[in-house]
Tab-separated table of C-alpha atoms in Angstrom:
chain	number	residue	atom	x	y	z
A	1	MET	CA	0.000	0.000	0.000
A	2	SER	CA	1.187	3.531	-0.693
A	3	ASP	CA	2.120	5.847	2.163
A	4	ALA	CA	-0.961	7.930	1.436
A	5	GLY	CA	-3.112	4.797	1.616
A	6	ARG	CA	-1.540	3.634	4.891
A	7	PHE	CA	-1.922	7.117	6.284
A	8	GLU	CA	-5.590	7.136	5.347
A	9	SER	CA	-6.338	3.803	7.004
A	10	LEU	CA	-4.046	4.068	10.057
A	11	VAL	CA	-3.787	7.735	10.995
A	12	LEU	CA	-6.835	9.594	9.640
A	13	PRO	CA	-9.258	7.664	11.931
A	14	TRP	CA	-7.590	9.520	14.832
A	15	LEU	CA	-8.038	12.991	13.377
A	16	ASP	CA	-10.820	13.896	15.836
A	17	ALA	CA	-8.686	12.729	18.773
A	18	ALA	CA	-5.768	14.768	17.435
A	19	TYR	CA	-7.866	17.882	16.962
A	20	ASN	CA	-9.471	17.502	20.381
A	21	LEU	CA	-6.054	17.270	22.051
A	22	ALA	CA	-4.675	20.243	20.123
A	23	ARG	CA	-7.778	22.299	20.776
A	24	TRP	CA	-7.576	21.649	24.511
A	25	LEU	CA	-3.845	22.328	24.664
A	26	LEU	CA	-3.842	25.473	22.534
A	27	ARG	CA	-7.332	26.750	23.442
A	28	ASP	CA	-7.601	28.275	19.995
A	29	GLU	CA	-9.495	26.881	17.023
A	30	ALA	CA	-7.346	28.259	14.200
A	31	ALA	CA	-4.066	27.384	15.912
A	32	ALA	CA	-5.331	23.860	16.600
A	33	GLU	CA	-6.246	23.375	12.940
A	34	ASP	CA	-2.843	24.603	11.743
A	35	VAL	CA	-0.945	22.492	14.227
A	36	VAL	CA	-2.939	19.330	13.444
A	37	GLN	CA	-2.343	19.809	9.725
A	38	ASP	CA	1.370	20.257	10.189
A	39	ALA	CA	1.505	17.290	12.570
A	40	ALA	CA	-0.399	15.122	10.094
A	41	LEU	CA	2.014	15.974	7.293
A	42	ARG	CA	4.907	15.247	9.639
A	43	ALA	CA	3.255	11.895	10.458
A	44	LEU	CA	2.922	11.151	6.743
A	45	ARG	CA	6.623	11.843	6.187
A	46	HIS	CA	7.630	9.629	9.115
A	47	LEU	CA	5.112	6.861	8.530
A	48	GLY	CA	8.001	4.442	8.100
A	49	SER	CA	8.883	4.846	11.783
A	50	LEU	CA	5.429	3.759	12.973
A	51	ARG	CA	5.611	0.596	15.092
A	52	GLY	CA	2.680	-0.674	17.116
A	53	GLU	CA	-0.466	1.370	17.662
A	54	ALA	CA	-1.049	4.377	15.421
A	55	ARG	CA	-3.147	6.386	17.907
A	56	PRO	CA	-0.518	7.105	20.627
A	57	TRP	CA	2.150	7.482	17.938
A	58	PHE	CA	0.134	10.134	16.069
A	59	LEU	CA	-1.045	11.871	19.257
A	60	ALA	CA	2.589	12.136	20.410
A	61	ILE	CA	3.423	13.987	17.184
A	62	VAL	CA	0.418	16.277	17.648
A	63	ARG	CA	1.254	16.876	21.307
A	64	ASN	CA	4.847	17.812	20.509
A	65	ALA	CA	3.690	20.088	17.697
A	66	CYS	CA	1.379	21.851	20.174
A	67	PHE	CA	4.185	22.461	22.635
A	68	ASP	CA	6.460	23.671	19.817
A	69	HIS	CA	3.711	26.057	18.747
A	70	VAL	CA	3.308	27.430	22.273
A	71	GLN	CA	7.082	27.867	22.587
A	72	ALA	CA	7.261	29.731	19.295
A	73	ARG	CA	4.327	31.941	20.256
A	74	ARG	CA	5.943	32.778	23.576
A	75	GLY	CA	9.264	33.438	21.870
A	76	ARG	CA	7.613	35.900	19.531
A	77	ARG	CA	5.917	37.714	22.354
A	78	GLU	CA	9.098	37.658	24.423
A	79	GLN	CA	7.082	36.860	27.473
A	80	GLY	CA	7.581	34.446	30.301
A	81	GLY	CA	5.557	31.262	30.251
A	82	TRP	CA	3.535	32.258	33.289
A	83	GLU	CA	1.462	34.993	31.722
A	84	ASP	CA	-1.029	32.580	30.215
A	85	GLU	CA	-1.430	30.672	33.435
A	86	ALA	CA	-1.933	33.846	35.453
A	87	LEU	CA	-4.474	35.129	32.946
A	88	GLU	CA	-6.270	31.802	32.994
A	89	ALA	CA	-6.485	31.820	36.808
A	90	LEU	CA	-7.851	35.352	36.693
A	91	GLN	CA	-10.450	34.371	34.135
A	92	TRP	CA	-11.475	31.424	36.255
A	93	GLN	CA	-11.929	33.640	39.300
A	94	SER	CA	-13.958	36.218	37.461
A	95	GLY	CA	-16.052	33.546	35.809
A	96	GLN	CA	-15.003	34.699	32.359
A	97	ALA	CA	-13.496	31.361	31.399
A	98	GLY	CA	-16.978	29.892	31.462
A	99	ALA	CA	-18.155	32.324	28.838
A	100	ASP	CA	-16.509	30.420	25.979
A	101	ALA	CA	-18.993	30.809	23.162
A	102	ALA	CA	-19.135	27.185	22.046
A	103	SER	CA	-19.604	25.928	25.572
A	104	ALA	CA	-22.225	28.489	26.418
A	105	LEU	CA	-24.216	27.757	23.285
A	106	GLN	CA	-24.251	23.985	23.462
A	107	GLY	CA	-24.234	23.623	26.992
A	108	THR	CA	-25.555	22.666	30.186
A	109	ARG	CA	-24.239	24.383	33.260
A	110	GLU	CA	-22.142	21.268	33.947
A	111	ARG	CA	-20.476	21.486	30.569
A	112	VAL	CA	-19.568	25.126	31.044
A	113	GLN	CA	-18.173	24.532	34.530
A	114	ILE	CA	-16.293	21.351	33.680
A	115	ASP	CA	-14.797	22.777	30.485
A	116	ALA	CA	-13.681	25.891	32.343
A	117	ALA	CA	-12.145	23.826	35.139
A	118	ILE	CA	-10.152	21.667	32.700
A	119	ARG	CA	-9.125	24.740	30.737
A	120	SER	CA	-7.745	26.348	33.881
A	121	LEU	CA	-5.343	23.463	34.562
A	122	ALA	CA	-1.665	23.894	33.745
A	123	PRO	CA	-0.882	22.325	30.330
A	124	ALA	CA	1.047	19.447	31.908
A	125	LEU	CA	-2.017	18.477	33.928
A	126	ARG	CA	-4.523	19.376	31.241
A	127	GLU	CA	-3.004	17.009	28.707
A	128	VAL	CA	-3.195	13.946	30.977
A	129	VAL	CA	-6.831	14.739	31.832
A	130	VAL	CA	-7.808	15.127	28.179
A	131	LEU	CA	-5.986	11.953	27.131
A	132	ARG	CA	-7.303	9.867	30.032
A	133	GLU	CA	-10.812	11.163	30.653
A	134	ILE	CA	-11.928	12.407	27.235
A	135	GLU	CA	-9.918	10.254	24.833
A	136	GLY	CA	-9.836	7.175	27.057
A	137	LEU	CA	-6.144	6.302	26.672
A	138	ASP	CA	-4.571	4.009	29.282
A	139	TYR	CA	-1.564	5.037	31.400
A	140	ALA	CA	0.981	3.358	29.123
A	141	GLU	CA	-0.437	5.127	26.054
A	142	ILE	CA	-0.469	8.495	27.824
A	143	ALA	CA	3.151	7.905	28.863
A	144	GLN	CA	4.000	7.291	25.202
A	145	VAL	CA	2.143	10.397	23.998
A	146	ALA	CA	3.592	12.742	26.613
A	147	GLY	CA	7.056	11.139	26.698
A	148	LEU	CA	6.831	10.562	30.471
A	149	PRO	CA	7.371	7.614	32.819
A	150	ILE	CA	4.096	5.909	33.787
A	151	GLY	CA	4.641	6.913	37.424
A	152	THR	CA	4.708	10.586	36.437
A	153	VAL	CA	1.515	10.181	34.410
A	154	MET	CA	-0.216	8.699	37.448
A	155	SER	CA	0.983	11.410	39.833
A	156	ARG	CA	0.000	14.188	37.414
A	157	LEU	CA	-3.405	12.654	36.937
A	158	ALA	CA	-3.852	12.488	40.709
A	159	ARG	CA	-2.882	16.160	41.052
A	160	ALA	CA	-5.176	17.146	38.207
A	161	ARG	CA	-8.096	15.273	39.763
A	162	THR	CA	-7.557	16.888	43.150
A	163	ARG	CA	-7.557	20.329	41.532
A	164	LEU	CA	-10.620	19.578	39.400
A	165	ARG	CA	-12.514	18.277	42.407
A	166	GLU	CA	-11.782	21.499	44.292
A	167	LEU	CA	-12.868	23.680	41.388
A	168	LEU	CA	-16.042	21.741	40.685
A	169	GLU	CA	-17.039	21.582	44.327
A	170	GLN	CA	-16.504	25.340	44.606
A	171	ALA	CA	-18.694	25.783	41.565
A	172	GLY	CA	-21.360	23.569	43.064
A	173	VAL	CA	-21.170	20.815	40.456
A	174	ARG	CA	-22.385	17.535	41.960
A	175	PRO	CA	-21.606	14.051	40.685
B	1	MET	CA	-16.683	13.123	44.859
B	2	ASP	CA	-14.406	10.127	44.175
B	3	ASP	CA	-12.222	9.489	41.117
B	4	GLU	CA	-14.879	7.386	39.433
B	5	GLN	CA	-17.534	10.068	39.868
B	6	LEU	CA	-15.170	12.758	38.598
B	7	SER	CA	-14.263	10.666	35.526
B	8	SER	CA	-17.911	10.056	34.824
B	9	LEU	CA	-18.719	13.792	35.088
B	10	ILE	CA	-15.944	14.650	32.637
B	11	ARG	CA	-16.899	11.872	30.227
B	12	ARG	CA	-20.525	12.950	30.215
B	13	HIS	CA	-20.097	16.699	30.085
B	14	ALA	CA	-16.684	17.867	28.875
B	15	THR	CA	-16.522	19.078	25.279
B	16	ARG	CA	-14.877	16.723	22.815
B	17	HIS	CA	-13.825	19.015	19.989
B	18	VAL	CA	-14.342	17.442	16.584
B	19	ALA	CA	-12.243	18.132	13.493
B	20	GLY	CA	-14.300	20.229	11.082
B	21	VAL	CA	-15.014	19.463	7.448
B	22	GLY	CA	-12.655	22.279	6.463
B	23	LEU	CA	-9.723	20.789	8.348
B	24	ARG	CA	-10.468	17.314	7.034
B	25	SER	CA	-10.725	18.389	3.400
B	26	GLU	CA	-7.731	20.714	3.533
B	27	LEU	CA	-5.655	17.961	5.092
B	28	ARG	CA	-6.763	15.471	2.458
B	29	ALA	CA	-5.803	17.934	-0.254
B	30	ARG	CA	-2.385	18.524	1.290
B	31	ILE	CA	-1.794	14.778	1.583
B	32	ALA	CA	-2.754	14.320	-2.047
B	33	ILE	CA	-0.342	17.105	-2.942
B	34	ALA	CA	2.431	15.522	-0.869
B	35	ALA	CA	1.744	12.141	-2.506
B	36	ALA	CA	1.822	13.731	-5.959
B	37	ALA	CA	5.152	15.384	-5.203
B	38	ALA	CA	6.548	12.028	-4.046
B	39	ALA	CA	5.220	10.079	-7.051
B	40	PRO	CA	8.046	8.710	-9.200
B	41	ALA	CA	8.632	10.148	-12.646
B	42	PRO	CA	7.283	7.989	-15.467
B	43	THR	CA	9.698	5.311	-16.629
B	44	ARG	CA	10.041	3.347	-19.843
B	45	ARG	CA	7.976	0.572	-18.326
B	46	LEU	CA	5.205	3.010	-17.539
B	47	ALA	CA	5.437	4.392	-21.027
B	48	PHE	CA	4.881	0.882	-22.342
B	49	ALA	CA	1.945	0.421	-19.950
B	50	GLY	CA	0.632	3.706	-21.308
B	51	TRP	CA	0.658	2.275	-24.805
B	52	ARG	CA	-1.307	-0.727	-23.689
B	53	ALA	CA	-3.767	1.539	-21.917
B	54	ALA	CA	-4.000	3.602	-25.073
B	55	LEU	CA	-4.892	0.552	-27.122
B	56	ALA	CA	-7.397	-0.571	-24.512
B	57	GLY	CA	-8.759	2.954	-24.480
B	58	PHE	CA	-9.184	2.939	-28.209
B	59	ALA	CA	-11.084	-0.361	-28.039
B	60	ALA	CA	-13.214	0.833	-25.139
B	61	GLY	CA	-13.819	4.142	-26.892
B	62	VAL	CA	-15.311	2.360	-29.881
B	63	VAL	CA	-17.653	0.425	-27.608
B	64	VAL	CA	-18.838	3.259	-25.366
B	65	ALA	CA	-18.786	6.133	-27.829
B	66	GLY	CA	-22.491	5.804	-28.603
B	67	ALA	CA	-23.489	5.674	-24.965
B	68	GLY	CA	-21.214	8.615	-24.124
B	69	ILE	CA	-22.699	10.870	-26.741
B	70	ALA	CA	-26.198	9.922	-25.624
B	71	LEU	CA	-25.372	10.744	-22.021
B	72	LEU	CA	-23.388	13.927	-22.395
B	73	PRO	CA	-25.838	16.403	-23.960
B	74	PRO	CA	-28.329	16.340	-21.036
B	75	LEU	CA	-25.502	17.658	-18.867
B	76	ARG	CA	-25.508	20.939	-20.743
B	77	GLY	CA	-27.923	23.584	-19.647
B	78	THR	CA	-29.156	21.624	-16.658
B	79	SER	CA	-29.824	24.205	-13.965
B	80	SER	CA	-28.662	21.880	-11.182
B	81	LEU	CA	-25.368	21.072	-12.899
B	82	PRO	CA	-23.218	23.547	-10.918
B	83	ALA	CA	-24.775	22.171	-7.727
B	84	GLU	CA	-23.943	18.638	-8.821
B	85	LEU	CA	-20.332	19.602	-9.590
B	86	VAL	CA	-19.966	21.377	-6.256
B	87	ALA	CA	-21.364	18.283	-4.529
B	88	ASP	CA	-18.769	16.116	-6.276
B	89	HIS	CA	-15.992	18.576	-5.370
B	90	VAL	CA	-17.053	18.504	-1.703
B	91	ARG	CA	-17.432	14.726	-1.685
B	92	ALA	CA	-13.970	14.256	-3.216
B	93	LEU	CA	-12.393	16.569	-0.645
B	94	GLY	CA	-14.212	15.003	2.266
B	95	ALA	CA	-14.438	11.301	1.523
B	96	GLY	CA	-12.015	11.039	-1.366
B	97	PRO	CA	-10.525	10.068	-3.606
B	98	LEU	CA	-9.638	13.607	-4.606
B	99	ILE	CA	-7.225	12.243	-7.148
B	100	GLU	CA	-7.029	8.740	-8.581
B	101	VAL	CA	-3.886	9.552	-10.509
B	102	ALA	CA	-1.520	11.669	-8.429
B	103	SER	CA	0.973	13.541	-10.554
B	104	SER	CA	2.078	17.017	-11.444
B	105	ASP	CA	3.184	15.695	-14.832
B	106	ARG	CA	0.561	16.267	-17.501
B	107	HIS	CA	2.122	13.492	-19.573
B	108	THR	CA	1.167	11.108	-16.767
B	109	VAL	CA	-2.270	12.527	-16.063
B	110	LYS	CA	-3.487	12.837	-19.652
B	111	PRO	CA	-2.825	9.196	-20.682
B	112	TRP	CA	-4.405	7.987	-17.446
B	113	PHE	CA	-7.805	9.044	-18.788
B	114	GLN	CA	-7.418	6.811	-21.822
B	115	GLY	CA	-9.651	3.786	-21.498
B	116	ARG	CA	-11.650	5.423	-18.740
B	117	ILE	CA	-13.517	7.983	-20.821
B	118	ASP	CA	-14.202	8.273	-24.543
B	119	TYR	CA	-12.547	11.648	-25.080
B	120	ALA	CA	-9.102	13.083	-24.449
B	121	PRO	CA	-9.253	16.156	-22.192
B	122	PRO	CA	-6.495	18.747	-22.485
B	123	VAL	CA	-4.222	18.744	-19.442
B	124	TYR	CA	-1.922	21.610	-18.483
B	125	ASP	CA	0.103	22.293	-15.378
B	126	LEU	CA	-0.295	25.996	-14.540
B	127	LYS	CA	2.224	25.976	-11.721
B	128	ASP	CA	3.982	29.103	-12.963
B	129	GLU	CA	0.640	30.914	-12.862
B	130	GLY	CA	0.003	29.729	-9.292
B	131	PHE	CA	-2.145	26.679	-10.042
B	132	ALA	CA	-0.099	23.506	-9.669
B	133	LEU	CA	-1.530	20.331	-11.188
B	134	ILE	CA	-1.838	17.641	-8.521
B	135	GLY	CA	-3.682	14.930	-10.424
B	136	GLY	CA	-6.933	13.733	-11.912
B	137	ARG	CA	-9.935	11.528	-11.277
B	138	ILE	CA	-13.119	10.390	-12.937
B	139	ALA	CA	-16.229	12.055	-11.554
B	140	ARG	CA	-19.734	10.843	-12.346
B	141	VAL	CA	-21.885	13.708	-13.470
B	142	GLY	CA	-25.462	12.989	-14.500
B	143	GLY	CA	-24.463	9.342	-14.625
B	144	ALA	CA	-21.647	9.936	-17.128
B	145	PRO	CA	-17.933	9.599	-16.393
B	146	VAL	CA	-16.261	13.004	-16.571
B	147	ALA	CA	-12.551	13.835	-16.584
B	148	THR	CA	-11.651	15.914	-13.544
B	149	LEU	CA	-8.357	17.681	-12.949
B	150	ALA	CA	-7.288	18.884	-9.517
B	151	PHE	CA	-5.053	21.890	-8.973
B	152	ARG	CA	-3.614	23.397	-5.848
B	153	HIS	CA	-3.860	27.139	-5.430
B	154	GLY	CA	-2.347	28.248	-2.128
B	155	ARG	CA	-4.385	26.373	0.402
B	156	HIS	CA	-7.323	25.871	-1.948
B	157	VAL	CA	-8.084	22.981	-4.243
B	158	VAL	CA	-9.414	23.877	-7.677
B	159	ASP	CA	-11.312	21.128	-9.521
B	160	VAL	CA	-11.777	21.356	-13.276
B	161	PHE	CA	-14.432	19.139	-14.849
B	162	VAL	CA	-13.926	18.710	-18.582
B	163	TRP	CA	-16.111	17.127	-21.244
B	164	PRO	CA	-16.887	17.644	-24.924
B	165	ALA	CA	-18.808	20.733	-25.974
B	166	GLN	CA	-21.113	21.311	-28.909
B	167	ALA	CA	-20.895	25.096	-28.950
B	168	LEU	CA	-18.710	27.966	-27.842
B	169	GLN	CA	-19.726	29.485	-24.566
B	170	ALA	CA	-18.358	32.661	-23.030
B	171	GLU	CA	-17.208	32.648	-19.440
B	172	ARG	CA	-20.029	32.515	-16.924
B	173	ALA	CA	-19.613	32.630	-13.156
B	174	SER	CA	-21.974	31.374	-10.507
B	175	GLN	CA	-21.966	30.515	-6.855
B	176	VAL	CA	-23.295	27.446	-5.073
B	177	ARG	CA	-23.271	27.266	-1.284
B	178	GLY	CA	-20.276	29.579	-1.100
B	179	PHE	CA	-18.282	27.738	-3.743
B	180	ASN	CA	-17.388	29.554	-6.926
B	181	VAL	CA	-18.144	27.935	-10.248
B	182	LEU	CA	-16.783	29.223	-13.540
B	183	HIS	CA	-17.834	27.785	-16.870
B	184	TRP	CA	-16.772	28.256	-20.475
B	185	SER	CA	-16.494	26.219	-23.667
B	186	ASP	CA	-14.024	26.333	-26.495
B	187	ALA	CA	-14.531	24.739	-29.873
B	188	SER	CA	-14.187	21.199	-28.574
B	189	MET	CA	-14.429	21.049	-24.793
B	190	GLN	CA	-16.400	22.622	-21.982
B	191	PHE	CA	-14.771	23.468	-18.677
B	192	TRP	CA	-16.337	23.787	-15.246
B	193	VAL	CA	-14.028	25.138	-12.589
B	194	VAL	CA	-15.115	24.630	-8.965
B	195	SER	CA	-13.359	25.874	-5.843
B	196	ASP	CA	-13.713	27.754	-2.597
B	197	ALA	CA	-11.035	30.140	-3.895
B	198	ASP	CA	-12.161	33.678	-4.803
B	199	ALA	CA	-14.087	34.169	-8.030
B	200	ALA	CA	-11.342	36.506	-9.272
B	201	GLU	CA	-8.783	33.730	-8.795
B	202	LEU	CA	-10.899	31.347	-10.867
B	203	GLU	CA	-11.035	33.965	-13.618
B	204	ARG	CA	-7.268	34.194	-13.434
B	205	PHE	CA	-7.129	30.407	-13.746
B	206	ALA	CA	-9.417	30.477	-16.795
B	207	SER	CA	-7.299	33.143	-18.515
B	208	ALA	CA	-4.105	31.236	-17.793
B	209	TRP	CA	-5.679	28.029	-19.077
B	210	ARG	CA	-6.861	29.609	-22.340
B	211	ALA	CA	-3.507	31.319	-22.846
B	212	ARG	CA	-1.790	27.955	-22.446
B	213	ALA	CA	-4.268	26.267	-24.786
B	214	ALA	CA	-3.656	28.938	-27.426
B	215	ALA	CA	0.121	28.910	-27.070
B	216	PRO	CA	2.017	27.094	-29.812
B	217	ARG	CA	3.984	24.124	-28.494
């Protein structure tokens, strides 16, 4: 089969997962689309190096492309990496983070609150939550995607869950 | 709230962002372009295969010529034709295949049509004018097989549907669901150009195409 054919059957089925991850990491629709496209073309070029499951392999490429994108954006702005986090925390406190148009339109109060809580997590925690809870990857797959030891994945997930629980309980979201 | 309850809340309520049609189709186009760029140049063996295809095409042409002529005229003047072409353009971008023969070499694309349709569409690469040939496919329009050429213009894909014409037709532009459609006929062929690129860009394509067709080679 040609590379394009293999790509179509192995990698394209995970395009939604890739976009979802990029969208959550970058929090920007246009940037997520650009990054996923570039990552997909990179995946096509390196298809020969694919061993084992295509999903974690492709998501690792997307994940790295997202972090590269964030680095480049920060470099251009000549700002420290904390600005975004500080802004995000501020938005959470003032309730502005919940006003994301897509969430507000489609959503229940739970959706708005839960999306905002996940969005407010630091990227390192946000990515494990998205991969585990939304995409349903297991610990070993998340370790492969994020390039981390499994133990680190588990401890980050635990930290992320503690933080999410606090935020959701504050917001009055019940299980 | 325990871990299980938290997971369940997230699974039920958190947004799972889904890749849009635009991303999917643009990606498919870029992959087709990458595949076309990577396609090997034609070799002697392929040239020989081309000959065999040509002979097969000639034989097939004799058989289907009657049916083709019967089918083609109803395509002309049908009010829903632009809509049908736009639908095929969208379907090819979304579900594929956008191109069945991937090549920027018109001497590869043109012979590929032999044996698949009963006419020989002109094929030009307008890369220097900003429209790079990426390949071709057979579309089915009104039940008839129609030669379709795909070009890349920046981040847009331009599809050109070509089939025989009975009369000259000056350029005519229309719009279907936000896609631009440009149509004209020369003495032998009619051309339907479909893309989400600007109408002015399609006019530029048409001018470049006609200039190339008129140029002595």
